[in-house]
C-alpha atoms as a printed R data frame, in Angstrom:
    type eleno elety resid chain resno      x       y       z
1   ATOM     1    CA   MET     A     1 72.047  98.922  85.550
2   ATOM     2    CA   SER     A     2 69.741  97.192  88.028
3   ATOM     3    CA   LEU     A     3 70.075  93.492  88.837
4   ATOM     4    CA   ASN     A     4 66.285  93.046  88.863
5   ATOM     5    CA   GLY     A     5 65.464  89.967  86.831
6   ATOM     6    CA   LEU     A     6 69.158  89.289  86.191
7   ATOM     7    CA   PHE     A     7 70.563  88.027  89.483
8   ATOM     8    CA   PRO     A     8 68.933  87.104  92.845
9   ATOM     9    CA   ILE     A     9 71.044  89.536  94.882
10  ATOM    10    CA   GLU     A    10 68.738  89.279  97.940
11  ATOM    11    CA   LYS     A    11 69.969  85.708  98.439
12  ATOM    12    CA   TRP     A    12 73.511  86.993  98.936
13  ATOM    13    CA   MET     A    13 72.953  90.054 101.149
14  ATOM    14    CA   PHE     A    14 72.188  90.403 104.860
15  ATOM    15    CA   SER     A    15 69.292  92.632 105.911
16  ATOM    16    CA   THR     A    16 70.529  94.184 109.182
17  ATOM    17    CA   ARG     A    17 70.523  97.632 107.547
18  ATOM    18    CA   TYR     A    18 66.724  97.608 107.767
19  ATOM    19    CA   VAL     A    19 66.509  96.418 111.379
20  ATOM    20    CA   LEU     A    20 66.970  99.919 112.778
21  ATOM    21    CA   ASP     A    21 63.937 101.111 110.798
22  ATOM    22    CA   MET     A    22 61.824  99.374 113.450
23  ATOM    23    CA   LEU     A    23 63.092 101.675 116.202
24  ATOM    24    CA   ASN     A    24 61.228 104.802 117.219
25  ATOM    25    CA   GLU     A    25 63.150 108.070 117.291
26  ATOM    26    CA   GLN     A    26 63.844 107.853 121.026
27  ATOM    27    CA   ASP     A    27 65.245 104.322 120.959
28  ATOM    28    CA   CYS     A    28 67.298 105.021 117.839
29  ATOM    29    CA   ALA     A    29 68.842 108.056 119.512
30  ATOM    30    CA   PHE     A    30 69.525 105.980 122.639
31  ATOM    31    CA   LEU     A    31 71.167 103.169 120.677
32  ATOM    32    CA   ILE     A    32 73.037 105.121 117.986
33  ATOM    33    CA   GLY     A    33 72.790 108.872 118.452
34  ATOM    34    CA   ARG     A    34 74.488 109.216 121.830
35  ATOM    35    CA   GLN     A    35 77.467 106.949 121.075
36  ATOM    36    CA   ASP     A    36 80.885 108.288 120.116
37  ATOM    37    CA   ILE     A    37 81.930 107.835 116.502
38  ATOM    38    CA   GLU     A    38 85.411 106.374 116.100
39  ATOM    39    CA   LYS     A    39 87.619 106.660 113.012
40  ATOM    40    CA   TYR     A    40 89.082 103.375 111.757
41  ATOM    41    CA   LYS     A    41 91.891 103.261 109.206
42  ATOM    42    CA   LYS     A    42 91.920 100.713 106.378
43  ATOM    43    CA   GLY     A    43 93.058  97.352 107.748
44  ATOM    44    CA   GLU     A    44 92.375  98.232 111.392
45  ATOM    45    CA   MET     A    45 90.733  95.546 113.533
46  ATOM    46    CA   VAL     A    46 87.255  96.065 114.973
47  ATOM    47    CA   PHE     A    47 87.207  92.815 116.947
48  ATOM    48    CA   LYS     A    48 89.064  89.483 116.881
49  ATOM    49    CA   GLU     A    49 87.904  85.891 116.917
50  ATOM    50    CA   GLY     A    50 87.944  84.542 120.471
51  ATOM    51    CA   MET     A    51 87.376  87.928 122.146
52  ATOM    52    CA   VAL     A    52 84.670  88.239 124.788
53  ATOM    53    CA   PRO     A    53 82.134  90.765 123.408
54  ATOM    54    CA   SER     A    54 81.310  93.840 125.443
55  ATOM    55    CA   GLY     A    55 78.991  95.351 122.855
56  ATOM    56    CA   ILE     A    56 78.109  95.641 119.178
57  ATOM    57    CA   TYR     A    57 79.111  98.038 116.396
58  ATOM    58    CA   TYR     A    58 77.236 100.342 114.025
59  ATOM    59    CA   ILE     A    59 78.854 101.363 110.720
60  ATOM    60    CA   HIS     A    60 78.266 105.024 109.871
61  ATOM    61    CA   SER     A    61 80.441 104.885 106.742
62  ATOM    62    CA   GLY     A    62 82.880 102.518 105.084
63  ATOM    63    CA   LYS     A    63 83.011  98.736 104.764
64  ATOM    64    CA   VAL     A    64 83.987  96.031 107.248
65  ATOM    65    CA   LYS     A    65 84.963  92.465 106.400
66  ATOM    66    CA   LYS     A    66 83.973  89.619 108.708
67  ATOM    67    CA   TYR     A    67 86.328  86.693 108.280
68  ATOM    68    CA   LYS     A    68 87.849  83.543 109.705
69  ATOM    69    CA   LYS     A    69 91.383  82.227 109.267
70  ATOM    70    CA   GLY     A    70 92.170  78.646 108.386
71  ATOM    71    CA   PRO     A    71 95.116  76.512 109.571
72  ATOM    72    CA   THR     A    72 97.339  78.143 106.917
73  ATOM    73    CA   GLU     A    73 96.307  81.650 108.094
74  ATOM    74    CA   LYS     A    74 94.447  82.195 104.822
75  ATOM    75    CA   GLU     A    75 91.473  84.519 105.292
76  ATOM    76    CA   HIS     A    76 88.008  83.361 104.310
77  ATOM    77    CA   ILE     A    77 85.750  86.412 104.170
78  ATOM    78    CA   ILE     A    78 82.297  85.481 105.395
79  ATOM    79    CA   TYR     A    79 80.601  88.793 104.726
80  ATOM    80    CA   VAL     A    80 81.272  92.461 103.976
81  ATOM    81    CA   ALA     A    81 79.165  94.858 106.064
82  ATOM    82    CA   ASN     A    82 78.215  98.285 104.747
83  ATOM    83    CA   LYS     A    83 77.111 101.683 105.989
84  ATOM    84    CA   GLY     A    84 74.028 101.385 108.209
85  ATOM    85    CA   GLU     A    85 74.690  97.801 109.311
86  ATOM    86    CA   LEU     A    86 75.243  96.329 112.750
87  ATOM    87    CA   ILE     A    87 78.020  93.819 113.439
88  ATOM    88    CA   GLY     A    88 79.113  91.830 116.461
89  ATOM    89    CA   TYR     A    89 75.622  91.085 117.756
90  ATOM    90    CA   HIS     A    90 75.796  87.319 117.222
91  ATOM    91    CA   ALA     A    91 78.265  86.856 120.072
92  ATOM    92    CA   VAL     A    92 76.290  89.170 122.369
93  ATOM    93    CA   LEU     A    93 73.008  87.350 121.740
94  ATOM    94    CA   SER     A    94 74.556  83.888 122.134
95  ATOM    95    CA   GLU     A    95 76.649  84.984 125.157
96  ATOM    96    CA   GLU     A    96 79.715  83.445 123.530
97  ATOM    97    CA   ARG     A    97 83.081  84.697 122.343
98  ATOM    98    CA   HIS     A    98 83.340  86.178 118.849
99  ATOM    99    CA   GLN     A    99 83.429  83.319 116.335
100 ATOM   100    CA   ASP     A   100 85.002  85.473 113.618
101 ATOM   101    CA   SER     A   101 87.100  88.609 113.224
102 ATOM   102    CA   ALA     A   102 86.230  91.999 111.750
103 ATOM   103    CA   ALA     A   103 88.522  94.535 110.071
104 ATOM   104    CA   VAL     A   104 87.835  97.600 107.948
105 ATOM   105    CA   LEU     A   105 88.334  97.400 104.169
106 ATOM   106    CA   GLU     A   106 88.506 101.179 103.817
107 ATOM   107    CA   ASP     A   107 88.623 104.164 106.146
108 ATOM   108    CA   SER     A   108 85.422 103.925 108.178
109 ATOM   109    CA   LEU     A   109 83.395 105.633 110.901
110 ATOM   110    CA   ILE     A   110 82.026 103.199 113.480
111 ATOM   111    CA   SER     A   111 80.209 103.510 116.809
112 ATOM   112    CA   PHE     A   112 80.593 101.052 119.656
113 ATOM   113    CA   ILE     A   113 77.292 100.249 121.400
114 ATOM   114    CA   PRO     A   114 77.635  98.765 124.908
115 ATOM   115    CA   LYS     A   115 76.010  95.378 125.371
116 ATOM   116    CA   GLU     A   116 73.751  96.719 128.115
117 ATOM   117    CA   ASP     A   117 72.310  99.409 125.813
118 ATOM   118    CA   PHE     A   118 71.690  96.898 123.026
119 ATOM   119    CA   ILE     A   119 69.924  94.437 125.347
120 ATOM   120    CA   GLU     A   120 67.852  97.220 126.931
121 ATOM   121    CA   VAL     A   121 66.505  98.367 123.553
122 ATOM   122    CA   LEU     A   122 65.826  94.756 122.546
123 ATOM   123    CA   GLN     A   123 63.770  94.239 125.698
124 ATOM   124    CA   ARG     A   124 61.666  97.376 125.359
125 ATOM   125    CA   SER     A   125 61.105  97.219 121.577
126 ATOM   126    CA   PRO     A   126 59.394  94.001 120.454
127 ATOM   127    CA   GLN     A   127 59.367  95.263 116.852
128 ATOM   128    CA   PHE     A   128 63.160  95.668 116.938
129 ATOM   129    CA   ALA     A   129 63.605  92.201 118.454
130 ATOM   130    CA   ILE     A   130 61.353  90.578 115.852
131 ATOM   131    CA   SER     A   131 63.092  92.437 113.011
132 ATOM   132    CA   LEU     A   132 66.496  91.311 114.275
133 ATOM   133    CA   LEU     A   133 65.243  87.727 114.528
134 ATOM   134    CA   LYS     A   134 64.073  87.918 110.902
135 ATOM   135    CA   ALA     A   135 67.465  89.301 109.884
136 ATOM   136    CA   LEU     A   136 69.231  86.438 111.676
137 ATOM   137    CA   SER     A   137 66.973  83.916 109.942
138 ATOM   138    CA   HIS     A   138 67.748  85.508 106.582
139 ATOM   139    CA   GLU     A   139 71.485  85.276 107.356
140 ATOM   140    CA   PHE     A   140 71.104  81.512 107.675
141 ATOM   141    CA   THR     A   141 69.530  81.493 104.208
142 ATOM   142    CA   VAL     A   142 72.450  83.534 102.837
143 ATOM   143    CA   PHE     A   143 75.027  81.191 104.403
144 ATOM   144    CA   ALA     A   144 73.201  78.110 103.109
145 ATOM   145    CA   ASN     A   145 73.063  79.674  99.636
146 ATOM   146    CA   ASN     A   146 76.794  80.435  99.762
147 ATOM   147    CA   ILE     A   147 77.692  76.898 100.765
148 ATOM   148    CA   SER     A   148 75.428  75.365  98.145
149 ATOM   149    CA   ALA     A   149 76.548  77.638  95.310
150 ATOM   150    CA   PHE     A   150 80.271  77.546  96.053
151 ATOM   151    CA   ALA     A   151 80.336  73.788  96.549
152 ATOM   152    CA   ASP     A   152 80.222  73.157  92.803
153 ATOM   153    CA   ALA     A   153 81.101  76.574  91.353
154 ATOM   154    CA   SER     A   154 84.212  77.076  89.253
155 ATOM   155    CA   ALA     A   155 86.792  79.724  90.132
156 ATOM   156    CA   ALA     A   156 85.409  82.003  87.399
157 ATOM   157    CA   GLU     A   157 81.842  81.607  88.700
158 ATOM   158    CA   ARG     A   158 82.932  82.363  92.271
159 ATOM   159    CA   LEU     A   159 84.777  85.491  91.212
160 ATOM   160    CA   ALA     A   160 81.838  86.646  89.090
161 ATOM   161    CA   ILE     A   161 79.500  86.240  92.086
162 ATOM   162    CA   ALA     A   162 81.932  88.113  94.360
163 ATOM   163    CA   LEU     A   163 82.147  91.016  91.882
164 ATOM   164    CA   ILE     A   164 78.361  91.190  91.518
165 ATOM   165    CA   ILE     A   165 77.873  91.289  95.297
166 ATOM   166    CA   PHE     A   166 80.602  93.879  95.878
167 ATOM   167    CA   ARG     A   167 79.272  96.015  93.014
168 ATOM   168    CA   GLU     A   168 75.887  96.082  94.755
169 ATOM   169    CA   LYS     A   169 77.507  97.102  98.041
170 ATOM   170    CA   SER     A   170 79.500  99.834  96.315
171 ATOM   171    CA   LYS     A   171 76.283 101.416  94.968
172 ATOM   172    CA   LEU     A   172 75.188 102.600  98.411
173 ATOM   173    CA   GLY     A   173 75.108 106.377  98.681
174 ATOM   174    CA   LEU     A   174 75.774 107.037  94.988
175 ATOM   175    CA   CYS     A   175 73.654 109.391  92.922
176 ATOM   176    CA   TYR     A   176 71.747 108.015  89.917
177 ATOM   177    CA   GLY     A   177 74.067 107.541  86.964
178 ATOM   178    CA   GLU     A   178 77.237 107.909  89.032
179 ATOM   179    CA   PRO     A   179 79.871 105.259  88.129
180 ATOM   180    CA   ILE     A   180 80.042 102.305  90.504
181 ATOM   181    CA   VAL     A   181 83.637 101.682  91.542
182 ATOM   182    CA   ILE     A   182 84.691  98.425  93.209
183 ATOM   183    CA   ASN     A   183 87.697  99.363  95.328
184 ATOM   184    CA   ILE     A   184 89.149  96.227  96.878
185 ATOM   185    CA   SER     A   185 92.499  94.470  97.082
186 ATOM   186    CA   ARG     A   186 93.052  91.300  95.096
187 ATOM   187    CA   SER     A   187 93.739  89.458  98.366
188 ATOM   188    CA   ASP     A   188 90.370  90.468  99.834
189 ATOM   189    CA   LEU     A   189 88.619  89.630  96.573
190 ATOM   190    CA   ALA     A   190 90.235  86.190  96.753
191 ATOM   191    CA   GLY     A   191 89.008  85.855 100.347
192 ATOM   192    CA   ILE     A   192 85.431  86.632  99.316
193 ATOM   193    CA   ALA     A   193 85.483  84.311  96.310
194 ATOM   194    CA   GLY     A   194 87.308  81.543  98.157
195 ATOM   195    CA   ILE     A   195 89.980  81.143  95.485
196 ATOM   196    CA   ALA     A   196 93.710  81.832  95.254
197 ATOM   197    CA   LYS     A   197 94.912  85.392  94.658
198 ATOM   198    CA   GLU     A   198 96.765  84.192  91.552
199 ATOM   199    CA   ASN     A   199 93.472  82.936  90.119
200 ATOM   200    CA   VAL     A   200 91.817  86.285  90.839
201 ATOM   201    CA   ILE     A   201 94.525  88.149  88.931
202 ATOM   202    CA   ARG     A   202 94.332  85.727  85.994
203 ATOM   203    CA   LEU     A   203 90.533  85.783  85.818
204 ATOM   204    CA   LEU     A   204 90.327  89.568  86.073
205 ATOM   205    CA   LYS     A   205 92.566  89.779  83.005
206 ATOM   206    CA   GLU     A   206 90.273  87.289  81.288
207 ATOM   207    CA   PHE     A   207 87.149  89.280  82.207
208 ATOM   208    CA   LYS     A   208 88.877  92.450  81.023
209 ATOM   209    CA   SER     A   209 89.731  90.921  77.639
210 ATOM   210    CA   GLU     A   210 86.056  89.928  77.262
211 ATOM   211    CA   GLY     A   211 84.901  93.505  77.871
212 ATOM   212    CA   ILE     A   212 83.189  92.603  81.154
213 ATOM   213    CA   ILE     A   213 85.306  94.887  83.349
214 ATOM   214    CA   LYS     A   214 87.957  97.567  83.225
215 ATOM   215    CA   THR     A   215 90.558  98.118  85.926
216 ATOM   216    CA   GLN     A   216 92.909 100.772  87.221
217 ATOM   217    CA   GLY     A   217 95.137  99.736  90.094
218 ATOM   218    CA   ARG     A   218 92.908  98.033  92.638
219 ATOM   219    CA   LYS     A   219 89.776  99.706  91.248
220 ATOM   220    CA   ILE     A   220 87.328  97.731  89.098
221 ATOM   221    CA   TRP     A   221 84.426  98.969  86.966
222 ATOM   222    CA   ILE     A   222 81.810  96.543  85.634
223 ATOM   223    CA   GLN     A   223 81.345  97.327  81.953
224 ATOM   224    CA   ASP     A   224 78.827  94.585  81.113
225 ATOM   225    CA   ILE     A   225 76.795  93.318  84.066
226 ATOM   226    CA   GLU     A   226 74.767  90.947  81.889
227 ATOM   227    CA   LYS     A   227 77.913  89.143  80.726
228 ATOM   228    CA   LEU     A   228 79.151  89.006  84.338
229 ATOM   229    CA   VAL     A   229 75.867  87.463  85.477
230 ATOM   230    CA   ARG     A   230 76.146  84.858  82.715
231 ATOM   231    CA   ARG     A   231 79.682  84.126  83.930
232 ATOM   232    CA   SER     A   232 78.325  83.572  87.450
233 ATOM   233    CA   ASN     A   233 75.955  80.866  86.164
234 ATOM   234    CA   ARG     A   234 73.421  81.962  88.819
235 ATOM   235    CA   ASN     A   235 70.885  83.888  86.732
């Protein structure tokens, strides 16, 4: 079921997947097509907070979490990047060290793009540069929305929002009518929602008893998206 009219999903999703649409065939091949594709296993690091960036990354398949760790080493997941998205460009553009870390949530295929190649394409493609600037501006809107919404949201509302967002990300590449499976650990789900893992486990049982979801191991299926949206209190 579509979220149109139910939930403002665009306020919670980055738009870097559409940035590459601005590139002509030659520049796209230069930036993406000629780079090696590396296999990353679930849990493997892509880059770490504090590292000096030497390039950016393009996700061919899989999902990558961008996160920061607090004083207690608890992960706060800032964003989950999908197939077709770029990551790591903030540090390259600002000429600073990485301000967060990135690790794969599932087996993924990722290309490393040297900083020099990225900057060269930016300089010769004004459309690409403008599109990236728009994407960065939209990211600020997403972050502001997250801060505002989570500031006064209950644990149940936060988890509902996290499930809605991850459901949308899990739809990518599926055929019409194919079941949408959310495959994520309870720890990572807690990191996205910003609540304790114990609360995630308790609330998932609650959602299950209400007929909102069904689960099998770490897999989650949304049975009633309308009820979940009502639980999020963001419709």
